[in-house]
Amino acid sequence: MTTMTTTPETPRTSGTATAGTARPARSEHAPIPFSRLLGVELRKMFDTRAGVWLMASVGGLAVIASAAVVLWAPDDALTYETFGAAVGMPMAVVLPVIAILSVTSEWSQRTGLTTFTWVPRRGRVIAAKTVNAVLVAVVGMLIAFAIGAVGNVVGSALAGVDTVWNMTLGDFFAIQLANLLGVLIGFMLGVVLRSSPAAMVGYLVVVYVLTGLTMTLAAFQEWFADLQPWVDFNYIQGALFEGPYESAEGWAQLGVTTVIWLVLPLAFGLWRTLRAEVK
Amino acid sequence: MIEVEHLTRTYGGYTAVDDVTFTAHSGRVTGFLGPNGAGKSTTMRVLVGLTPPTSGTALVDGRRFVDLPNPGREVGVLLDASAQHAGRTGREILTLAQRTLGLPRGSVEEMLDRVSLTEDEAGRRVRNYSLGMRQRLGIAVALIGEPRVLVLDEPANGLDPAGIRWMRDLLRGYADQGGTVLLSSHLLHEIEVVADDLVVIGQGRIVVSGTKEELLAGAGTLVRARDVAALAAALTAAGIGTTPTDGGVLADAEAGRVGETCLAAGVPLTELRAADGAGLEEMFLALTADTQREGAAA
């Protein structure tokens, strides 16, 4: 009944053909270089249908936003500033979602089971994901700005008005920075919450619900209105969309709120992720 | 070689793995056997660094898993075939493995071929895979780095009979080439057929471990007759201990002596053989009787 009629096929592991002996000669494998992790993690952001759609939506939404400006904006508003603001809006949602999913799918889709056995030093995986989130945020905004520029040229031509390039390099970098910080907030929530729906809801709460609450609070409580720039990340980060701060105090406030809202929670999330059980 | 020593993992007041010690030798298939919730999977997760142990150590070829420079090249791991992104294709998942581990490009097609996933199947997204196909893909992911150690949690789950045979031959061949295989299962028959060594775990504790021969040697002889009562009486009269089993008894002696005894007593037999198949099951149920959910399944 239990006669064993195995016909051992020859596995490819010919290098370990020392059957029966105590231990095959150890061939030391080179550690996995960080550049390889970067490449693999970047690929993982776009090798699913969801990833492809999210990436496509960066371009698609920028085109739709530009078209909306061309169609509905009054002629005197057909400036690059308007287009820049219009394309920036959808980016503030899509790019953080890409960043969130790059972390949370390891837990929600349970791919962490393989990812973290290939690379048990989880900090390296998270570091690669962080670099890629920054890369995608910057490149995504560049694509959106480029599409906005095309919209500006086409829109002003259609309306028969002069093409207005009223965005300075300083404005450009300020918007890039503001957007990048928003993406990193999403990434942080992904690391802290380790669940796709929770992190996405969390991002909407932080960026939209919280903004409304603090605005209301500041309107009715004077003490908070004074304190707000030092504690309300959304408030001070949002100001960047209008251009770089004019005073050093603005940058100091951005630094303080970024530490409170981004650096500290990210450190906490990282600390937990490195110790968490992967199931 | 895998060495697990005094491994303990607690969750609050609950001890999932309790002072577990065993060794899986190279060139041998070690079967890790136990009822559901006995601590098999937790032990394996600790072994590959996914779960931090509360105390104790787990070493692969003398090193902690997390200290291996490129673990996927040394240890092939399959813990849960369903733990893959549902939106990726099988080929893409293998490509990620190939890239992460730094393997030649051709290894993806080679592995697909080795686990018999067709071109069409490899291009499908994993959400459309059957459990058997997921297992084959999981095996491919485990094998692609040409590791010397395999850690597989319930790899036969969902495979059809031909797949189970294929898996058995693969593991046997692997160990025969000098590899170390640690294989968990609750499918007693499957483990018994392929394993050289057995580690039985119940409620987080090692119940018994040793070579299959050692563990089965005490299993005795399975003997069946139309007249079971006469059979049992004859054996008892000859001083041979018996345990009733369906349609016969498990006799506490080797087959030759049991046969002679029955012939002398004039009891016609319908079956007489070493109780390997039934033996392990009896042993498994007996050893885990007090730790099993169903209680003592007689």
Coordinates of C-alpha atoms in Angstrom, one line a residue:
Chain A
M1 CA 0.0 0.0 0.0
T2 CA 2.8 2.3 0.8
T3 CA 5.4 1.0 -1.6
M4 CA 7.5 3.9 -2.6
T5 CA 8.2 3.9 -6.3
T6 CA 9.9 7.2 -6.5
T7 CA 11.7 8.1 -9.7
P8 CA 13.9 10.9 -8.5
E9 CA 14.2 13.4 -11.3
T10 CA 17.4 15.3 -11.4
P11 CA 17.0 18.7 -9.9
R12 CA 19.1 21.5 -11.3
T13 CA 20.9 21.8 -8.0
S14 CA 23.9 19.9 -9.3
G15 CA 26.2 22.1 -7.2
T16 CA 24.9 20.4 -4.1
A17 CA 25.3 16.8 -5.3
T18 CA 27.0 15.5 -2.2
A19 CA 24.2 13.2 -1.2
G20 CA 24.4 11.7 2.3
T21 CA 27.4 13.7 3.4
A22 CA 27.2 16.1 6.3
R23 CA 27.2 19.4 4.6
P24 CA 27.6 20.6 1.1
A25 CA 30.4 23.0 0.5
R26 CA 29.2 26.5 1.3
S27 CA 29.2 28.8 -1.7
E28 CA 28.9 32.3 -0.4
H29 CA 26.3 34.4 -2.3
A30 CA 26.8 38.1 -2.8
P31 CA 24.4 40.2 -0.8
I32 CA 21.6 41.9 -2.6
P33 CA 22.7 45.4 -3.7
F34 CA 20.4 48.3 -2.9
S35 CA 20.2 49.2 -6.6
R36 CA 18.5 45.9 -7.3
L37 CA 16.0 46.4 -4.6
L38 CA 15.2 49.8 -6.0
G39 CA 14.6 48.3 -9.5
V40 CA 12.4 45.5 -8.1
E41 CA 10.4 47.8 -5.9
L42 CA 9.8 50.2 -8.7
R43 CA 8.7 47.4 -10.9
K44 CA 6.2 46.2 -8.2
M45 CA 4.6 49.6 -8.3
F46 CA 3.5 49.1 -11.9
D47 CA 3.2 45.4 -12.6
T48 CA -0.4 45.0 -11.5
R49 CA -3.5 46.2 -13.2
A50 CA -4.1 48.7 -10.4
G51 CA -0.5 50.0 -10.7
V52 CA -0.8 50.4 -14.5
W53 CA -4.1 52.3 -14.1
L54 CA -2.7 54.5 -11.4
M55 CA 0.3 55.4 -13.5
A56 CA -1.9 56.0 -16.6
S57 CA -4.2 58.2 -14.5
V58 CA -1.3 60.6 -13.7
G59 CA -1.2 61.5 -17.4
G60 CA -4.9 61.0 -18.0
L61 CA -6.1 63.2 -15.1
A62 CA -3.6 66.0 -16.0
V63 CA -5.0 66.0 -19.6
I64 CA -8.6 66.1 -18.2
A65 CA -7.7 68.9 -15.8
S66 CA -6.0 70.9 -18.6
A67 CA -8.9 70.4 -20.9
A68 CA -11.3 71.5 -18.2
V69 CA -9.4 74.8 -17.8
V70 CA -9.4 75.3 -21.6
L71 CA -13.1 74.7 -21.8
W72 CA -14.4 76.6 -18.8
A73 CA -11.9 79.1 -17.5
P74 CA -12.4 82.7 -18.5
D75 CA -9.9 84.0 -21.0
D76 CA -8.0 86.2 -18.5
A77 CA -7.5 83.1 -16.3
L78 CA -5.7 81.1 -19.1
T79 CA -2.3 81.4 -17.4
Y80 CA 0.2 78.8 -16.5
E81 CA -0.6 79.3 -12.9
T82 CA -4.2 78.2 -13.5
F83 CA -3.1 75.2 -15.4
G84 CA -0.4 74.3 -12.8
A85 CA -3.0 74.5 -10.0
A86 CA -5.5 72.4 -12.1
V87 CA -3.1 69.6 -12.9
G88 CA -1.7 69.6 -9.4
M89 CA -5.1 68.9 -7.8
P90 CA -5.5 65.3 -9.0
M91 CA -1.8 64.6 -8.5
A92 CA -2.3 65.4 -4.8
V93 CA -4.6 62.3 -4.7
V94 CA -3.1 59.8 -7.2
L95 CA 0.5 60.1 -6.3
P96 CA 0.0 59.5 -2.5
V97 CA -2.2 56.5 -3.3
I98 CA 0.6 55.0 -5.4
A99 CA 3.0 55.6 -2.5
I100 CA 0.5 54.1 0.0
L101 CA -0.1 51.0 -2.0
S102 CA 3.6 50.3 -2.5
V103 CA 3.8 49.7 1.2
T104 CA 0.4 48.4 2.3
S105 CA 0.1 45.8 -0.5
E106 CA 2.9 43.9 1.2
W107 CA 0.5 43.4 4.1
S108 CA -3.0 43.6 2.5
Q109 CA -2.0 41.3 -0.4
R110 CA 0.4 39.4 1.9
T111 CA 3.3 39.6 -0.6
G112 CA 5.4 40.6 2.4
L113 CA 5.6 36.9 3.2
T114 CA 8.0 36.5 0.2
T115 CA 9.4 40.0 0.1
F116 CA 10.7 39.8 3.6
T117 CA 12.0 36.3 3.3
W118 CA 14.1 37.4 0.3
V119 CA 15.2 40.5 2.2
P120 CA 14.9 39.9 5.9
R121 CA 16.4 43.3 6.7
R122 CA 13.0 45.0 6.2
G123 CA 14.5 48.5 6.6
R124 CA 16.2 48.0 3.2
V125 CA 12.9 47.2 1.5
I126 CA 11.2 50.2 3.2
A127 CA 14.1 52.5 2.2
A128 CA 13.9 51.3 -1.4
K129 CA 10.1 52.0 -1.4
T130 CA 10.8 55.5 0.1
V131 CA 13.2 56.4 -2.7
N132 CA 10.8 55.2 -5.3
A133 CA 7.9 57.1 -3.7
V134 CA 10.0 60.3 -4.0
L135 CA 11.0 59.4 -7.5
V136 CA 7.4 58.8 -8.6
A137 CA 6.2 61.9 -6.9
V138 CA 8.7 64.1 -8.6
V139 CA 8.4 62.5 -12.1
G140 CA 4.6 62.4 -11.8
M141 CA 4.5 66.2 -11.1
L142 CA 6.9 66.8 -14.0
I143 CA 4.6 65.0 -16.3
A144 CA 1.6 66.9 -15.0
F145 CA 3.4 70.2 -15.3
A146 CA 4.4 69.3 -18.9
I147 CA 0.9 68.5 -19.8
G148 CA -0.3 71.7 -18.1
A149 CA 2.2 73.6 -20.2
V150 CA 0.8 72.1 -23.4
G151 CA -2.7 73.0 -22.1
N152 CA -1.5 76.6 -21.6
V153 CA -0.2 76.9 -25.1
V154 CA -3.2 75.2 -26.7
G155 CA -5.7 77.0 -24.5
S156 CA -4.3 80.5 -25.1
A157 CA -4.1 79.8 -28.8
L158 CA -7.7 78.7 -29.0
A159 CA -8.8 81.7 -27.0
G160 CA -6.7 84.0 -29.1
V161 CA -4.9 85.5 -26.0
D162 CA -1.2 85.8 -25.2
T163 CA 0.3 82.8 -23.5
V164 CA 1.2 83.8 -20.0
W165 CA 4.0 82.0 -18.1
N166 CA 3.4 83.4 -14.7
M167 CA 5.1 80.7 -12.7
T168 CA 8.6 81.4 -11.4
L169 CA 11.2 78.7 -10.8
G170 CA 10.7 79.3 -7.1
D171 CA 7.0 78.6 -7.4
F172 CA 7.7 75.5 -9.3
F173 CA 10.1 74.1 -6.6
A174 CA 7.7 75.2 -3.9
I175 CA 4.8 73.2 -5.5
Q176 CA 7.1 70.2 -6.1
L177 CA 8.1 70.3 -2.4
A178 CA 4.5 70.7 -1.2
N179 CA 3.4 67.8 -3.4
L180 CA 6.4 65.6 -2.3
L181 CA 5.6 66.2 1.3
G182 CA 1.9 65.2 0.7
V183 CA 3.1 62.0 -1.0
L184 CA 5.4 61.2 2.0
I185 CA 2.5 61.8 4.4
G186 CA 0.6 59.1 2.5
F187 CA 3.7 56.8 2.5
M188 CA 4.0 57.4 6.3
L189 CA 0.4 56.4 6.8
G190 CA 1.0 53.3 4.8
V191 CA 4.0 52.4 7.0
V192 CA 2.1 53.1 10.2
L193 CA -1.2 51.5 9.4
R194 CA 0.0 48.7 7.1
S195 CA -3.5 48.4 5.5
S196 CA -4.5 49.8 2.1
P197 CA -8.1 50.9 3.0
A198 CA -7.0 52.3 6.4
A199 CA -4.1 54.3 5.0
M200 CA -6.2 55.7 2.2
V201 CA -9.0 56.8 4.5
G202 CA -6.4 58.1 6.9
Y203 CA -4.8 60.2 4.1
L204 CA -8.2 61.7 3.2
V205 CA -8.9 62.4 6.8
V206 CA -5.5 64.1 7.4
V207 CA -5.5 66.1 4.2
Y208 CA -9.2 67.1 3.8
V209 CA -11.2 66.5 7.0
L210 CA -8.4 67.8 9.4
T211 CA -7.9 70.8 7.2
G212 CA -11.5 71.8 7.6
L213 CA -11.5 71.2 11.3
T214 CA -8.3 73.3 12.0
M215 CA -9.6 76.1 9.7
T216 CA -12.8 76.2 11.8
L217 CA -10.9 76.1 15.0
A218 CA -8.6 78.9 13.9
A219 CA -11.6 81.0 12.9
F220 CA -13.1 80.9 16.3
Q221 CA -10.2 80.5 18.7
E222 CA -7.6 83.2 18.6
W223 CA -5.0 81.2 20.6
F224 CA -5.1 78.5 17.9
A225 CA -4.9 80.9 15.0
D226 CA -1.5 82.1 16.4
L227 CA -0.3 78.6 17.1
Q228 CA -1.6 77.1 13.8
P229 CA 1.4 77.6 11.5
W230 CA 3.6 75.9 14.1
V231 CA 1.4 72.8 14.6
D232 CA -0.8 72.4 11.5
F233 CA 1.1 70.7 8.8
N234 CA -1.6 71.1 6.2
Y235 CA -1.8 74.8 6.8
I236 CA 1.8 75.6 6.3
Q237 CA 2.4 73.0 3.6
G238 CA -0.7 74.3 1.7
A239 CA 0.9 77.8 1.7
L240 CA 3.7 76.4 -0.4
F241 CA 1.3 76.0 -3.3
E242 CA 1.2 79.8 -3.5
G243 CA 4.9 79.9 -3.8
P244 CA 8.0 79.8 -1.5
Y245 CA 7.7 81.4 1.9
E246 CA 8.8 84.9 2.1
S247 CA 10.3 84.6 5.6
A248 CA 12.7 82.2 7.3
E249 CA 9.9 81.8 9.9
G250 CA 7.8 80.0 7.2
W251 CA 10.5 77.5 6.6
A252 CA 11.0 77.0 10.3
Q253 CA 7.3 76.3 10.7
L254 CA 7.4 73.8 7.8
G255 CA 10.4 72.1 9.5
V256 CA 8.6 71.9 12.9
T257 CA 5.3 70.6 11.5
T258 CA 7.1 68.1 9.2
V259 CA 8.9 66.7 12.2
I260 CA 5.6 66.4 14.2
W261 CA 3.4 65.1 11.4
L262 CA 5.9 63.1 9.2
V263 CA 9.2 62.3 10.7
L264 CA 8.1 61.2 14.2
P265 CA 5.1 59.0 13.0
L266 CA 7.3 57.5 10.2
A267 CA 10.0 56.6 12.8
F268 CA 7.3 55.0 15.0
G269 CA 5.8 53.1 12.0
L270 CA 9.3 51.9 10.9
W271 CA 10.1 50.8 14.4
R272 CA 6.9 48.7 14.5
T273 CA 7.3 47.4 11.0
L274 CA 10.7 46.1 11.7
R275 CA 9.4 44.1 14.6
A276 CA 6.0 43.2 13.4
E277 CA 5.1 39.6 12.6
V278 CA 4.6 39.0 8.9
K279 CA 1.6 36.6 8.4
Chain B
M1 CA 20.8 21.7 7.9
I2 CA 18.3 23.3 10.1
E3 CA 18.8 23.5 13.9
V4 CA 16.0 24.7 16.1
E5 CA 16.9 25.1 19.7
H6 CA 14.6 25.8 22.7
L7 CA 12.4 27.9 20.5
T8 CA 9.5 29.6 22.3
R9 CA 7.0 32.1 21.0
T10 CA 4.3 33.5 23.1
Y11 CA 1.4 35.8 22.3
G12 CA 0.4 37.5 25.5
G13 CA -0.4 34.6 27.8
Y14 CA -0.7 32.1 25.0
T15 CA 2.3 29.9 24.1
A16 CA 2.1 29.0 20.5
V17 CA 5.6 27.4 20.4
D18 CA 6.9 26.0 23.6
D19 CA 10.6 25.1 23.9
V20 CA 10.8 23.4 20.6
T21 CA 14.1 21.7 19.7
F22 CA 14.8 19.6 16.6
T23 CA 17.3 19.2 13.7
A24 CA 16.5 18.7 10.0
H25 CA 19.6 17.1 8.5
S26 CA 20.9 17.6 5.0
G27 CA 20.2 14.7 2.6
R28 CA 17.0 13.9 4.4
V29 CA 13.4 14.9 4.3
T30 CA 12.1 15.9 7.7
G31 CA 8.4 15.7 8.2
F32 CA 6.9 18.2 10.6
L33 CA 3.7 16.8 11.7
G34 CA 0.9 18.0 13.9
P35 CA -2.8 18.8 14.2
N36 CA -4.0 22.3 13.2
G37 CA -2.8 25.0 15.5
A38 CA 0.0 22.9 16.9
G39 CA 2.6 25.5 16.2
K40 CA 4.0 24.2 12.9
S41 CA 3.5 27.4 10.9
T42 CA 4.7 29.7 13.7
T43 CA 7.9 27.6 14.1
M44 CA 8.5 27.9 10.3
R45 CA 7.8 31.6 10.3
V46 CA 10.3 32.1 13.2
L47 CA 12.8 30.0 11.2
V48 CA 12.7 32.3 8.2
G49 CA 12.7 35.5 10.2
L50 CA 9.1 36.6 9.7
T51 CA 8.2 36.2 13.3
P52 CA 10.6 37.2 16.1
P53 CA 11.0 34.4 18.7
T54 CA 10.3 35.1 22.3
S55 CA 13.4 33.0 23.1
G56 CA 15.5 30.3 21.6
T57 CA 17.3 30.1 18.3
A58 CA 16.8 28.8 14.8
L59 CA 19.8 28.3 12.5
V60 CA 20.2 27.4 8.9
D61 CA 23.6 25.9 8.1
G62 CA 24.8 27.4 11.3
R63 CA 23.6 30.9 10.7
R64 CA 20.5 32.9 11.6
F65 CA 18.3 33.3 8.6
V66 CA 18.5 37.1 8.8
D67 CA 22.3 36.9 8.6
L68 CA 22.3 35.1 5.3
P69 CA 23.5 37.6 2.6
N70 CA 21.0 36.4 0.0
P71 CA 18.6 34.1 1.8
G72 CA 16.6 33.1 -1.3
R73 CA 19.8 31.5 -2.8
E74 CA 20.2 29.3 0.3
V75 CA 16.7 28.6 1.6
G76 CA 13.6 28.0 -0.6
V77 CA 10.5 29.0 1.4
L78 CA 6.9 28.3 0.7
L79 CA 4.7 29.2 3.7
D80 CA 1.4 30.1 2.0
A81 CA 0.8 29.7 -1.7
S82 CA -2.1 32.2 -1.5
A83 CA 0.1 35.0 -0.2
Q84 CA 0.7 36.5 -3.6
H85 CA -0.6 39.7 -5.2
A86 CA -3.8 38.6 -6.9
G87 CA -3.2 41.1 -9.7
R88 CA 0.2 39.8 -10.8
T89 CA 0.7 37.1 -13.3
G90 CA 2.6 33.9 -12.4
R91 CA 5.4 34.8 -14.7
E92 CA 5.7 38.3 -13.2
I93 CA 5.9 36.9 -9.7
L94 CA 8.8 34.6 -10.8
T95 CA 10.4 37.5 -12.6
L96 CA 10.4 39.5 -9.3
A97 CA 12.1 36.5 -7.7
Q98 CA 14.6 36.2 -10.5
R99 CA 15.5 39.9 -10.3
T100 CA 15.6 40.1 -6.5
L101 CA 17.8 37.1 -6.1
G102 CA 20.0 38.1 -9.1
L103 CA 19.5 35.1 -11.2
P104 CA 19.9 34.7 -15.0
R105 CA 16.9 35.7 -17.1
G106 CA 16.2 32.2 -18.4
S107 CA 15.6 30.8 -14.9
V108 CA 11.9 32.1 -15.0
E109 CA 11.0 29.9 -18.1
E110 CA 13.1 27.1 -16.7
M111 CA 11.1 27.1 -13.4
L112 CA 7.7 27.4 -15.1
D113 CA 8.6 24.4 -17.1
R114 CA 9.9 22.5 -14.0
V115 CA 6.6 23.0 -12.1
S116 CA 4.5 22.3 -15.3
L117 CA 2.8 25.7 -15.6
T118 CA 1.9 26.3 -19.2
E119 CA 2.6 29.4 -21.2
D120 CA -1.0 30.3 -21.0
E121 CA -1.2 29.7 -17.2
A122 CA 1.9 31.7 -16.6
G123 CA 0.4 34.7 -18.3
R124 CA -2.8 34.6 -16.2
R125 CA -3.2 36.7 -13.0
V126 CA -2.9 34.7 -9.8
R127 CA -6.5 35.6 -8.8
N128 CA -7.6 33.2 -11.5
Y129 CA -5.3 30.4 -10.3
S130 CA -6.6 27.2 -8.6
L131 CA -5.0 26.3 -5.3
G132 CA -3.0 23.6 -7.1
M133 CA -1.6 26.1 -9.6
R134 CA -0.8 28.5 -6.7
Q135 CA 1.1 25.7 -5.0
R136 CA 3.1 24.9 -8.2
L137 CA 3.9 28.6 -8.5
G138 CA 4.9 28.7 -4.8
I139 CA 7.2 25.8 -5.3
A140 CA 8.7 27.5 -8.4
V141 CA 9.4 30.6 -6.2
A142 CA 11.0 28.4 -3.6
L143 CA 13.2 26.5 -6.0
I144 CA 14.3 29.3 -8.3
G145 CA 17.2 30.3 -6.2
E146 CA 18.6 26.8 -6.3
P147 CA 18.7 26.6 -2.5
R148 CA 20.2 23.8 -0.4
V149 CA 17.4 24.0 2.1
L150 CA 13.7 23.9 1.5
V151 CA 11.1 25.0 4.1
L152 CA 7.6 24.1 2.9
D153 CA 4.4 24.5 4.8
E154 CA 1.7 22.1 3.6
P155 CA 2.9 22.1 0.0
A156 CA 0.6 19.2 -1.0
N157 CA -2.5 21.2 -0.2
G158 CA -4.7 21.5 -3.2
L159 CA -2.6 19.3 -5.5
D160 CA -4.3 16.5 -7.4
P161 CA -3.0 13.0 -6.9
A162 CA -0.6 13.3 -9.9
G163 CA 0.6 16.6 -8.4
I164 CA 1.1 15.0 -5.0
R165 CA 3.2 12.2 -6.6
W166 CA 5.2 14.9 -8.5
M167 CA 5.8 16.8 -5.3
R168 CA 6.9 13.7 -3.5
D169 CA 9.4 12.7 -6.3
L170 CA 10.7 16.3 -6.3
L171 CA 11.4 16.4 -2.6
R172 CA 12.9 12.9 -2.6
G173 CA 15.2 13.8 -5.5
Y174 CA 16.1 17.0 -3.7
A175 CA 17.1 15.3 -0.5
D176 CA 18.9 12.6 -2.4
Q177 CA 21.1 15.4 -4.0
G178 CA 22.1 16.4 -0.5
G179 CA 19.5 19.1 0.2
T180 CA 17.7 19.6 3.4
V181 CA 13.9 19.5 3.3
L182 CA 11.6 20.5 6.1
L183 CA 8.1 19.8 5.2
S184 CA 5.0 20.3 7.3
S185 CA 1.7 18.5 6.8
H186 CA -1.3 17.1 8.5
L187 CA -1.6 14.6 5.7
L188 CA -0.1 11.7 7.6
H189 CA 0.1 9.4 4.6
E190 CA 1.9 11.9 2.5
I191 CA 4.5 12.6 5.2
E192 CA 5.0 9.0 5.9
V193 CA 5.7 8.2 2.3
V194 CA 8.3 10.9 1.7
A195 CA 9.9 11.7 5.1
D196 CA 13.1 10.1 6.5
D197 CA 12.7 11.8 9.8
L198 CA 9.7 12.8 11.7
V199 CA 9.0 15.6 14.2
V200 CA 5.6 15.5 15.8
I201 CA 4.3 18.6 17.5
G202 CA 1.2 19.1 19.6
Q203 CA 0.1 22.3 21.4
G204 CA 3.4 23.9 20.7
R205 CA 5.5 21.1 22.1
I206 CA 7.5 18.4 20.4
V207 CA 5.7 15.2 21.2
V208 CA 8.2 12.9 19.6
S209 CA 10.9 13.0 17.0
G210 CA 13.3 10.5 15.4
T211 CA 13.8 8.6 12.2
K212 CA 10.8 7.1 10.5
E213 CA 12.1 3.6 11.1
E214 CA 12.6 4.2 14.8
L215 CA 9.2 5.6 15.2
L216 CA 7.5 3.0 13.2
A217 CA 9.4 0.1 14.7
G218 CA 7.2 0.1 17.7
A219 CA 4.1 0.2 15.6
G220 CA 3.9 -3.6 15.4
T221 CA 1.9 -5.6 12.9
L222 CA -1.4 -5.1 11.4
V223 CA -3.4 -8.3 11.2
R224 CA -6.9 -8.9 10.1
A225 CA -9.1 -11.9 10.2
R226 CA -12.8 -12.7 9.6
D227 CA -13.1 -13.8 13.3
V228 CA -11.5 -10.9 15.1
A229 CA -12.4 -12.2 18.5
A230 CA -10.6 -15.5 17.9
L231 CA -7.6 -13.6 16.5
A232 CA -7.3 -11.4 19.5
A233 CA -7.7 -14.3 21.8
A234 CA -5.0 -16.4 20.0
L235 CA -2.5 -13.5 20.1
T236 CA -3.3 -12.7 23.8
A237 CA -2.9 -16.4 24.7
A238 CA 0.6 -16.2 23.1
G239 CA 1.5 -13.2 25.2
I240 CA 1.3 -10.7 22.3
G241 CA -0.2 -7.4 23.1
T242 CA -3.1 -6.2 20.9
T243 CA -4.8 -3.0 20.1
P244 CA -8.2 -3.2 18.2
T245 CA -8.4 -1.5 14.9
D246 CA -11.1 -1.6 12.3
G247 CA -11.5 -5.2 11.1
G248 CA -8.5 -6.5 12.9
V249 CA -5.9 -5.8 15.5
L250 CA -2.5 -4.1 15.8
A251 CA -0.3 -6.8 17.2
D252 CA 2.7 -5.9 19.3
A253 CA 5.1 -8.3 17.6
E254 CA 6.8 -8.7 14.2
A255 CA 4.8 -10.2 11.3
G256 CA 6.5 -13.6 11.3
R257 CA 5.7 -14.4 14.9
V258 CA 2.1 -13.2 14.5
G259 CA 1.7 -15.4 11.5
E260 CA 3.1 -18.5 13.2
T261 CA 0.9 -17.8 16.3
C262 CA -2.2 -17.6 14.2
L263 CA -1.4 -20.6 12.1
A264 CA -0.8 -22.6 15.3
A265 CA -4.1 -21.4 16.7
G266 CA -5.9 -22.1 13.4
V267 CA -7.1 -18.6 12.8
P268 CA -7.3 -17.9 9.1
L269 CA -6.0 -14.4 8.3
T270 CA -7.2 -12.0 5.7
E271 CA -4.3 -9.6 6.0
L272 CA -0.9 -9.6 7.7
R273 CA 1.7 -6.8 7.3
A274 CA 3.9 -4.4 9.1
A275 CA 1.7 -1.7 10.4
D276 CA 3.5 1.2 8.7
G277 CA 0.5 2.9 7.1
A278 CA -1.8 2.5 10.0
G279 CA 1.0 2.7 12.4
L280 CA 1.9 6.3 11.9
E281 CA -1.7 7.3 12.0
E282 CA -2.3 5.3 15.2
M283 CA 0.9 6.9 16.7
F284 CA -0.1 10.3 15.6
L285 CA -3.5 10.1 17.0
A286 CA -2.3 8.5 20.2
L287 CA 0.5 11.0 20.7
T288 CA -1.7 14.0 20.1
A289 CA -4.8 12.6 21.6
D290 CA -4.6 14.9 24.6
T291 CA -3.7 17.8 22.5
Q292 CA -6.2 17.4 19.7
R293 CA -9.4 19.4 19.2
E294 CA -11.5 16.3 18.6
G295 CA -10.2 14.7 21.7
A296 CA -9.1 11.1 21.6
A297 CA -10.2 9.9 18.2
A298 CA -10.4 6.2 18.6

